Amino acid sequence: MRAALRSSSNSAAVFRPLRPWSGFQAALLGLVAGAAWQVTQPALWRSQDYAALLFAGLALVGAACIAQRRAHRGVVWLLCVLAAACAMAAGCGARALAYQSQALDAALEGRDLRLTGIVAAMPEPAPWGMRFRFAVEHAEVAAKGQGAAVRAPALIELSWQGPRAGERAGAQAGPMPLTPGERWSLTVRLKAPHGLRNPHGFDQELWLWEQGVQATGYVRLGKAQARPQRLAQTGRYPVARLRQQLRDAIVAPHDADPAWQRARGVVAALVVGDQGAIDHRDWELFRATGVAHLMSISGLHITLFAWIAAALLGWAWRRSARCCLWLPAPTVALVGGVLLALAYALLSGWGLPAQRTVAMLAVVAGLRLAGARWPWHQVWLLALAAVVLADPWALWQAGFWLSFVAVGVLFAASARDEGAAQGLRARALALLRTQAVVTLALTPLSVLLFGQVSLVGVVANLLAIPWVTLVATPLALLGMVWPSLWQLAAASVLPLMAGLAWLAQAPAAQLFLPAAPAWAGLAAVAGGIWLVLRLPWPLRLMGLPLLLPALWWQPARPASGSFTLLAADVGQGNAVLVRTQSHSLLYDTGPRYGPQSDAGQRVLVPLLRALGERLDVLMLSHGDNDHIGGAAAVLRAQPQTALRGALDPQWPQSVQRSVTACVAGQRWAWDGVAFEVLHPLPGASASAAATAPNTLSCVLRIVGANGATALLAGDIERAQEAELLAGRAPLRADWLLVPHHGSKTSSSAEWIAAVAPRHAVVQAGYRNRYGHPAAPVMQRYRAQGVNVVTSARCGAALWSSAQPLQLACERRSKPRYWQSGSVSVN
């Protein structure tokens, strides 16, 4: 990549940098600023408001022209920034309004629809079936006769599930083979894109928004539905079809050795960008060693590919004098390298990192072809503005910032060392120095974005970058010409993975830090950049103090006698984090979503790390999947945790023996906060755990020093509620975890009256198949004046005993216009 950047600066063209106060440079800054402002808005404006903002930008352009004639350079610069910011914000808002207008009609959610459309991308196989993108051509309400036509979003994401456990695999039970470009008629159920919303969590709704997906759903395969029907093979999406053929050819040979099969998955990711082909255990290894960015088609791969392609094209073109007379070899190499990089990016699936890289390469190539040799920071700014202009919402993506900080450091290093590296030894040392500089500069940014840093990452990258980019990736790409090389590419991956596994076993290979506030994170990023500047070391070391706030940051904890509850958004399941001044307890761990995914891995472990929590107790209310599904992942990440309550029979005996069963009457105190188990009652039949686990749910009561009380009720049903009422258990509480997710079998009127909560939280998945929470249950709570919220609409819910009247919802406290249920300001 350094060579590519250096080649862009070694042109014999005339040096024509932008003046520091030029209007064009100001406009580039304004474009980025306007996009950054617009994408942080909680709601969209009206279309006429965006039109007014655009006219304001035009008026500012006129004012800048007047100021230019009067030689007010600073005023001109500021007016250009504001004009570009207004225009960009207006354009971005108008695009968002147009996109939002095509969203799925809320009346169609949960209804059977018959869709005709085309498979628009390479299907992603999964243990439970497959997931695929579908371009809708026609939609109608599913009916025995001709259904009424309806409007559906242009692009949706569907899952096609196989038979569930205990279900006979019949003709309609499993997914049929799909190929991009095929036209199908399917019966589906759709819903608006809806993701989990937790502090410091992944925003799936934004990710789907950027992908252009405006509905998700699943293929209906019941006896009452018409069967899926393949209608024709069209000529659309030929690149996606080629990607599928290549992926299948790479991973199709099933080796007896699982390590070989997993290595083939890495090769498939390097060729066609299918990250799902990489085993989840290997992803954990790559993240632990800081090389995950290498194991799928990234900007580094595409840039290297462009450089190699340009070098080969230039060499071949110079072999013909006639060709050189017709068109100079450097021009052919430059244009051809960018076009071939574009082809490789399309083959990789045209993901956002690939789009950003191609945009940056096109900017550099365009400047060189135009005969402009700008300073690196101006080239960097132009590339940044070009990418933001194409995709303003990329500003929310961690990969965007990692890419541009890395590119900026590489630009600076290339400009600084231009012409310095002569000979193989000098070039090798320059490569190592650049790698060290990039790693040092990106480490604070990784801490800010992910809350973690690989302490073995420098060594791992020094080994992995040249091996993956110069050995594994070229072999994988050449396999498209000679398929036997794919086996050799897989063989090259095996020793690398073995070396990474050895590094990952080092003590403290990863460092996890609590999520620092933005000011501390930005100071750390500035400190990292300062450390790599070409300054005397005494001046460089002045950047070290800027790192300290982010490295030593500790989130605020409750005062003595107080506690907080964070009801995490885990979908259809329970998970509540209880924090006192120096202790923490996790009540349930949410569901297992699939064979390789659960709430512990996806939500709770990242959340605990971001909050800097070290669990003292994990209390599992009972043995249902939606309560213990994430327990194994939590225990792996927090092995010191003591277990209470239910246990999973599949756990090792050593773990099962360490579980303390819940029994009414158990009490303890932490930091002036009292904990008491109210259920199950002593003498409850243990055999019920297998046949009716809800009846043995652990009910936990927590009381602060000021009397503020919380009650976590698990999945108890009306019979257990009646037992607690008859036993005169202390049920009065300010905050209640609604029993059994708001099921009809729980929350009797007598129970609600006895608890009399101010706030009640229902943890249930969005449009879940159980119908939780039941409408009559919600009516009973509201009839008694209870503020009842659901995790599907609230996201994670935060409550503090120090302020018992307040309940904070993640979706309400940090609203964004692309979120489910958001509307424009009309």
PDB file of C-alpha atoms in Angstrom, residues 117-278:
ATOM      1  CA  GLY A 117     -38.861 -11.243  -6.894  1.00  0.00           C
ATOM      2  CA  ILE A 118     -35.250 -12.108  -7.582  1.00  0.00           C
ATOM      3  CA  VAL A 119     -32.543 -13.467  -5.302  1.00  0.00           C
ATOM      4  CA  ALA A 120     -30.302 -10.390  -5.118  1.00  0.00           C
ATOM      5  CA  ALA A 121     -27.170 -11.653  -3.369  1.00  0.00           C
ATOM      6  CA  MET A 122     -25.219 -14.756  -2.519  1.00  0.00           C
ATOM      7  CA  PRO A 123     -27.253 -16.757   0.045  1.00  0.00           C
ATOM      8  CA  GLU A 124     -25.585 -17.206   3.431  1.00  0.00           C
ATOM      9  CA  PRO A 125     -25.902 -20.791   4.714  1.00  0.00           C
ATOM     10  CA  ALA A 126     -26.374 -21.311   8.441  1.00  0.00           C
ATOM     11  CA  PRO A 127     -26.870 -24.332  10.722  1.00  0.00           C
ATOM     12  CA  TRP A 128     -30.575 -23.559  10.896  1.00  0.00           C
ATOM     13  CA  GLY A 129     -31.084 -22.924   7.146  1.00  0.00           C
ATOM     14  CA  MET A 130     -30.067 -19.879   5.106  1.00  0.00           C
ATOM     15  CA  ARG A 131     -30.393 -16.111   4.881  1.00  0.00           C
ATOM     16  CA  PHE A 132     -30.637 -14.203   1.598  1.00  0.00           C
ATOM     17  CA  ARG A 133     -31.492 -10.823   0.047  1.00  0.00           C
ATOM     18  CA  PHE A 134     -34.592 -10.611  -2.123  1.00  0.00           C
ATOM     19  CA  ALA A 135     -35.401  -7.856  -4.651  1.00  0.00           C
ATOM     20  CA  VAL A 136     -39.203  -7.572  -4.675  1.00  0.00           C
ATOM     21  CA  GLU A 137     -40.969  -7.138  -8.008  1.00  0.00           C
ATOM     22  CA  HIS A 138     -44.575  -7.765  -6.971  1.00  0.00           C
ATOM     23  CA  ALA A 139     -46.349  -8.220  -3.642  1.00  0.00           C
ATOM     24  CA  GLU A 140     -49.861  -9.216  -2.698  1.00  0.00           C
ATOM     25  CA  VAL A 141     -51.675 -10.428   0.377  1.00  0.00           C
ATOM     26  CA  ALA A 142     -51.520 -14.225   0.490  1.00  0.00           C
ATOM     27  CA  ALA A 143     -54.983 -15.663  -0.196  1.00  0.00           C
ATOM     28  CA  LYS A 144     -56.561 -18.722  -1.765  1.00  0.00           C
ATOM     29  CA  GLY A 145     -57.573 -16.693  -4.780  1.00  0.00           C
ATOM     30  CA  GLN A 146     -55.996 -13.555  -6.157  1.00  0.00           C
ATOM     31  CA  GLY A 147     -54.824 -11.464  -3.225  1.00  0.00           C
ATOM     32  CA  ALA A 148     -54.914  -7.689  -3.114  1.00  0.00           C
ATOM     33  CA  ALA A 149     -51.730  -6.085  -4.409  1.00  0.00           C
ATOM     34  CA  VAL A 150     -49.693  -4.189  -1.817  1.00  0.00           C
ATOM     35  CA  ARG A 151     -46.500  -2.152  -1.847  1.00  0.00           C
ATOM     36  CA  ALA A 152     -43.465  -3.836  -0.337  1.00  0.00           C
ATOM     37  CA  PRO A 153     -39.925  -2.456   0.023  1.00  0.00           C
ATOM     38  CA  ALA A 154     -37.654  -2.947  -2.956  1.00  0.00           C
ATOM     39  CA  LEU A 155     -35.034  -4.954  -1.015  1.00  0.00           C
ATOM     40  CA  ILE A 156     -35.655  -7.258   1.927  1.00  0.00           C
ATOM     41  CA  GLU A 157     -33.704  -9.847   3.871  1.00  0.00           C
ATOM     42  CA  LEU A 158     -35.292 -13.279   4.361  1.00  0.00           C
ATOM     43  CA  SER A 159     -34.434 -16.381   6.324  1.00  0.00           C
ATOM     44  CA  TRP A 160     -35.428 -19.842   5.131  1.00  0.00           C
ATOM     45  CA  GLN A 161     -35.300 -22.219   8.045  1.00  0.00           C
ATOM     46  CA  GLY A 162     -34.901 -25.975   8.114  1.00  0.00           C
ATOM     47  CA  PRO A 163     -36.931 -28.353  10.278  1.00  0.00           C
ATOM     48  CA  ARG A 164     -36.925 -27.660  13.989  1.00  0.00           C
ATOM     49  CA  ALA A 165     -35.969 -30.238  16.573  1.00  0.00           C
ATOM     50  CA  GLY A 166     -38.467 -33.095  16.498  1.00  0.00           C
ATOM     51  CA  GLU A 167     -40.016 -31.982  13.205  1.00  0.00           C
ATOM     52  CA  ARG A 168     -40.078 -34.373  10.285  1.00  0.00           C
ATOM     53  CA  ALA A 169     -38.081 -33.056   7.353  1.00  0.00           C
ATOM     54  CA  GLY A 170     -40.690 -33.039   4.631  1.00  0.00           C
ATOM     55  CA  ALA A 171     -40.785 -31.506   1.204  1.00  0.00           C
ATOM     56  CA  GLN A 172     -41.475 -28.052   2.621  1.00  0.00           C
ATOM     57  CA  ALA A 173     -39.464 -28.300   5.846  1.00  0.00           C
ATOM     58  CA  GLY A 174     -36.066 -27.206   4.552  1.00  0.00           C
ATOM     59  CA  PRO A 175     -34.733 -24.512   2.235  1.00  0.00           C
ATOM     60  CA  MET A 176     -34.339 -25.212  -1.460  1.00  0.00           C
ATOM     61  CA  PRO A 177     -31.105 -24.335  -3.296  1.00  0.00           C
ATOM     62  CA  LEU A 178     -31.020 -20.685  -4.305  1.00  0.00           C
ATOM     63  CA  THR A 179     -28.880 -18.916  -6.894  1.00  0.00           C
ATOM     64  CA  PRO A 180     -28.559 -15.142  -7.384  1.00  0.00           C
ATOM     65  CA  GLY A 181     -30.600 -13.987 -10.353  1.00  0.00           C
ATOM     66  CA  GLU A 182     -33.346 -16.604  -9.889  1.00  0.00           C
ATOM     67  CA  ARG A 183     -36.927 -15.368  -9.849  1.00  0.00           C
ATOM     68  CA  TRP A 184     -39.042 -16.957  -7.086  1.00  0.00           C
ATOM     69  CA  SER A 185     -42.560 -16.731  -5.746  1.00  0.00           C
ATOM     70  CA  LEU A 186     -42.568 -17.034  -1.948  1.00  0.00           C
ATOM     71  CA  THR A 187     -45.009 -16.714   0.928  1.00  0.00           C
ATOM     72  CA  VAL A 188     -43.357 -14.665   3.652  1.00  0.00           C
ATOM     73  CA  ARG A 189     -43.979 -12.728   6.825  1.00  0.00           C
ATOM     74  CA  LEU A 190     -42.197  -9.401   7.146  1.00  0.00           C
ATOM     75  CA  LYS A 191     -41.420  -6.863   9.828  1.00  0.00           C
ATOM     76  CA  ALA A 192     -39.571  -3.570   9.922  1.00  0.00           C
ATOM     77  CA  PRO A 193     -35.826  -3.838  10.611  1.00  0.00           C
ATOM     78  CA  HIS A 194     -35.450  -4.074  14.362  1.00  0.00           C
ATOM     79  CA  GLY A 195     -32.231  -4.647  16.272  1.00  0.00           C
ATOM     80  CA  LEU A 196     -31.231  -4.862  19.897  1.00  0.00           C
ATOM     81  CA  ARG A 197     -30.446  -1.503  21.536  1.00  0.00           C
ATOM     82  CA  ASN A 198     -27.965  -1.559  24.396  1.00  0.00           C
ATOM     83  CA  PRO A 199     -25.349   0.872  25.702  1.00  0.00           C
ATOM     84  CA  HIS A 200     -22.208   0.604  23.552  1.00  0.00           C
ATOM     85  CA  GLY A 201     -23.922  -2.073  21.441  1.00  0.00           C
ATOM     86  CA  PHE A 202     -24.042  -2.753  17.699  1.00  0.00           C
ATOM     87  CA  ASP A 203     -26.694  -0.779  15.778  1.00  0.00           C
ATOM     88  CA  GLN A 204     -28.166  -3.374  13.440  1.00  0.00           C
ATOM     89  CA  GLU A 205     -30.865  -1.016  12.196  1.00  0.00           C
ATOM     90  CA  LEU A 206     -28.257   1.455  10.977  1.00  0.00           C
ATOM     91  CA  TRP A 207     -26.338  -1.374   9.303  1.00  0.00           C
ATOM     92  CA  LEU A 208     -29.473  -2.520   7.433  1.00  0.00           C
ATOM     93  CA  TRP A 209     -30.280   1.114   6.556  1.00  0.00           C
ATOM     94  CA  GLU A 210     -26.875   1.479   4.911  1.00  0.00           C
ATOM     95  CA  GLN A 211     -27.389  -1.799   3.053  1.00  0.00           C
ATOM     96  CA  GLY A 212     -30.727  -0.590   1.661  1.00  0.00           C
ATOM     97  CA  VAL A 213     -32.703  -3.336   3.440  1.00  0.00           C
ATOM     98  CA  GLN A 214     -36.097  -2.038   4.577  1.00  0.00           C
ATOM     99  CA  ALA A 215     -37.722  -5.211   5.892  1.00  0.00           C
ATOM    100  CA  THR A 216     -36.723  -8.572   7.320  1.00  0.00           C
ATOM    101  CA  GLY A 217     -38.728 -11.752   7.540  1.00  0.00           C
ATOM    102  CA  TYR A 218     -38.915 -15.457   6.890  1.00  0.00           C
ATOM    103  CA  VAL A 219     -40.317 -17.863   4.335  1.00  0.00           C
ATOM    104  CA  ARG A 220     -43.597 -19.462   5.429  1.00  0.00           C
ATOM    105  CA  LEU A 221     -43.688 -23.236   4.942  1.00  0.00           C
ATOM    106  CA  GLY A 222     -46.890 -24.339   6.670  1.00  0.00           C
ATOM    107  CA  LYS A 223     -49.505 -26.561   5.116  1.00  0.00           C
ATOM    108  CA  ALA A 224     -51.834 -23.587   4.662  1.00  0.00           C
ATOM    109  CA  GLN A 225     -49.292 -21.654   2.586  1.00  0.00           C
ATOM    110  CA  ALA A 226     -48.582 -22.043  -1.097  1.00  0.00           C
ATOM    111  CA  ARG A 227     -45.283 -23.776  -1.774  1.00  0.00           C
ATOM    112  CA  PRO A 228     -42.229 -21.744  -2.802  1.00  0.00           C
ATOM    113  CA  GLN A 229     -41.937 -21.753  -6.568  1.00  0.00           C
ATOM    114  CA  ARG A 230     -38.887 -21.161  -8.733  1.00  0.00           C
ATOM    115  CA  LEU A 231     -40.066 -19.264 -11.803  1.00  0.00           C
ATOM    116  CA  ALA A 232     -36.984 -18.590 -13.945  1.00  0.00           C
ATOM    117  CA  GLN A 233     -33.282 -17.849 -14.059  1.00  0.00           C
ATOM    118  CA  THR A 234     -32.698 -14.249 -15.104  1.00  0.00           C
ATOM    119  CA  GLY A 235     -29.538 -12.504 -16.202  1.00  0.00           C
ATOM    120  CA  ARG A 236     -29.520 -10.156 -13.245  1.00  0.00           C
ATOM    121  CA  TYR A 237     -26.846 -10.192 -10.498  1.00  0.00           C
ATOM    122  CA  PRO A 238     -24.191 -12.057 -12.515  1.00  0.00           C
ATOM    123  CA  VAL A 239     -21.408 -11.026 -10.092  1.00  0.00           C
ATOM    124  CA  ALA A 240     -23.293 -12.449  -7.123  1.00  0.00           C
ATOM    125  CA  ARG A 241     -23.845 -15.678  -9.063  1.00  0.00           C
ATOM    126  CA  LEU A 242     -20.132 -15.903  -9.819  1.00  0.00           C
ATOM    127  CA  ARG A 243     -19.318 -15.287  -6.160  1.00  0.00           C
ATOM    128  CA  GLN A 244     -21.565 -18.158  -5.119  1.00  0.00           C
ATOM    129  CA  GLN A 245     -19.988 -20.507  -7.636  1.00  0.00           C
ATOM    130  CA  LEU A 246     -16.509 -19.624  -6.422  1.00  0.00           C
ATOM    131  CA  ARG A 247     -17.441 -19.978  -2.761  1.00  0.00           C
ATOM    132  CA  ASP A 248     -19.075 -23.350  -3.301  1.00  0.00           C
ATOM    133  CA  ALA A 249     -16.071 -24.571  -5.272  1.00  0.00           C
ATOM    134  CA  ILE A 250     -13.717 -23.535  -2.466  1.00  0.00           C
ATOM    135  CA  VAL A 251     -15.620 -24.957   0.510  1.00  0.00           C
ATOM    136  CA  ALA A 252     -17.317 -27.921  -1.233  1.00  0.00           C
ATOM    137  CA  PRO A 253     -14.539 -30.488  -0.605  1.00  0.00           C
ATOM    138  CA  HIS A 254     -15.254 -31.735   2.917  1.00  0.00           C
ATOM    139  CA  ASP A 255     -11.972 -32.702   4.543  1.00  0.00           C
ATOM    140  CA  ALA A 256     -11.873 -35.258   7.323  1.00  0.00           C
ATOM    141  CA  ASP A 257      -9.671 -32.866   9.296  1.00  0.00           C
ATOM    142  CA  PRO A 258     -11.850 -29.981  10.588  1.00  0.00           C
ATOM    143  CA  ALA A 259      -8.804 -27.690  10.579  1.00  0.00           C
ATOM    144  CA  TRP A 260      -8.560 -27.995   6.781  1.00  0.00           C
ATOM    145  CA  GLN A 261     -12.255 -27.234   6.387  1.00  0.00           C
ATOM    146  CA  ARG A 262     -11.920 -24.142   8.585  1.00  0.00           C
ATOM    147  CA  ALA A 263      -8.898 -23.027   6.550  1.00  0.00           C
ATOM    148  CA  ARG A 264     -11.006 -23.327   3.392  1.00  0.00           C
ATOM    149  CA  GLY A 265     -13.485 -20.956   4.999  1.00  0.00           C
ATOM    150  CA  VAL A 266     -10.713 -18.376   5.395  1.00  0.00           C
ATOM    151  CA  VAL A 267      -9.763 -18.833   1.725  1.00  0.00           C
ATOM    152  CA  ALA A 268     -13.392 -18.273   0.693  1.00  0.00           C
ATOM    153  CA  ALA A 269     -13.439 -15.076   2.736  1.00  0.00           C
ATOM    154  CA  LEU A 270     -10.276 -13.857   1.009  1.00  0.00           C
ATOM    155  CA  VAL A 271     -11.629 -14.587  -2.489  1.00  0.00           C
ATOM    156  CA  VAL A 272     -15.286 -13.571  -2.344  1.00  0.00           C
ATOM    157  CA  GLY A 273     -15.558 -11.731   0.986  1.00  0.00           C
ATOM    158  CA  ASP A 274     -17.851 -14.317   2.600  1.00  0.00           C
ATOM    159  CA  GLN A 275     -17.099 -13.672   6.264  1.00  0.00           C
ATOM    160  CA  GLY A 276     -19.737 -16.201   7.274  1.00  0.00           C
ATOM    161  CA  ALA A 277     -17.507 -18.953   5.866  1.00  0.00           C
ATOM    162  CA  ILE A 278     -15.052 -18.389   8.735  1.00  0.00           C
TER     163      ILE A 278
END
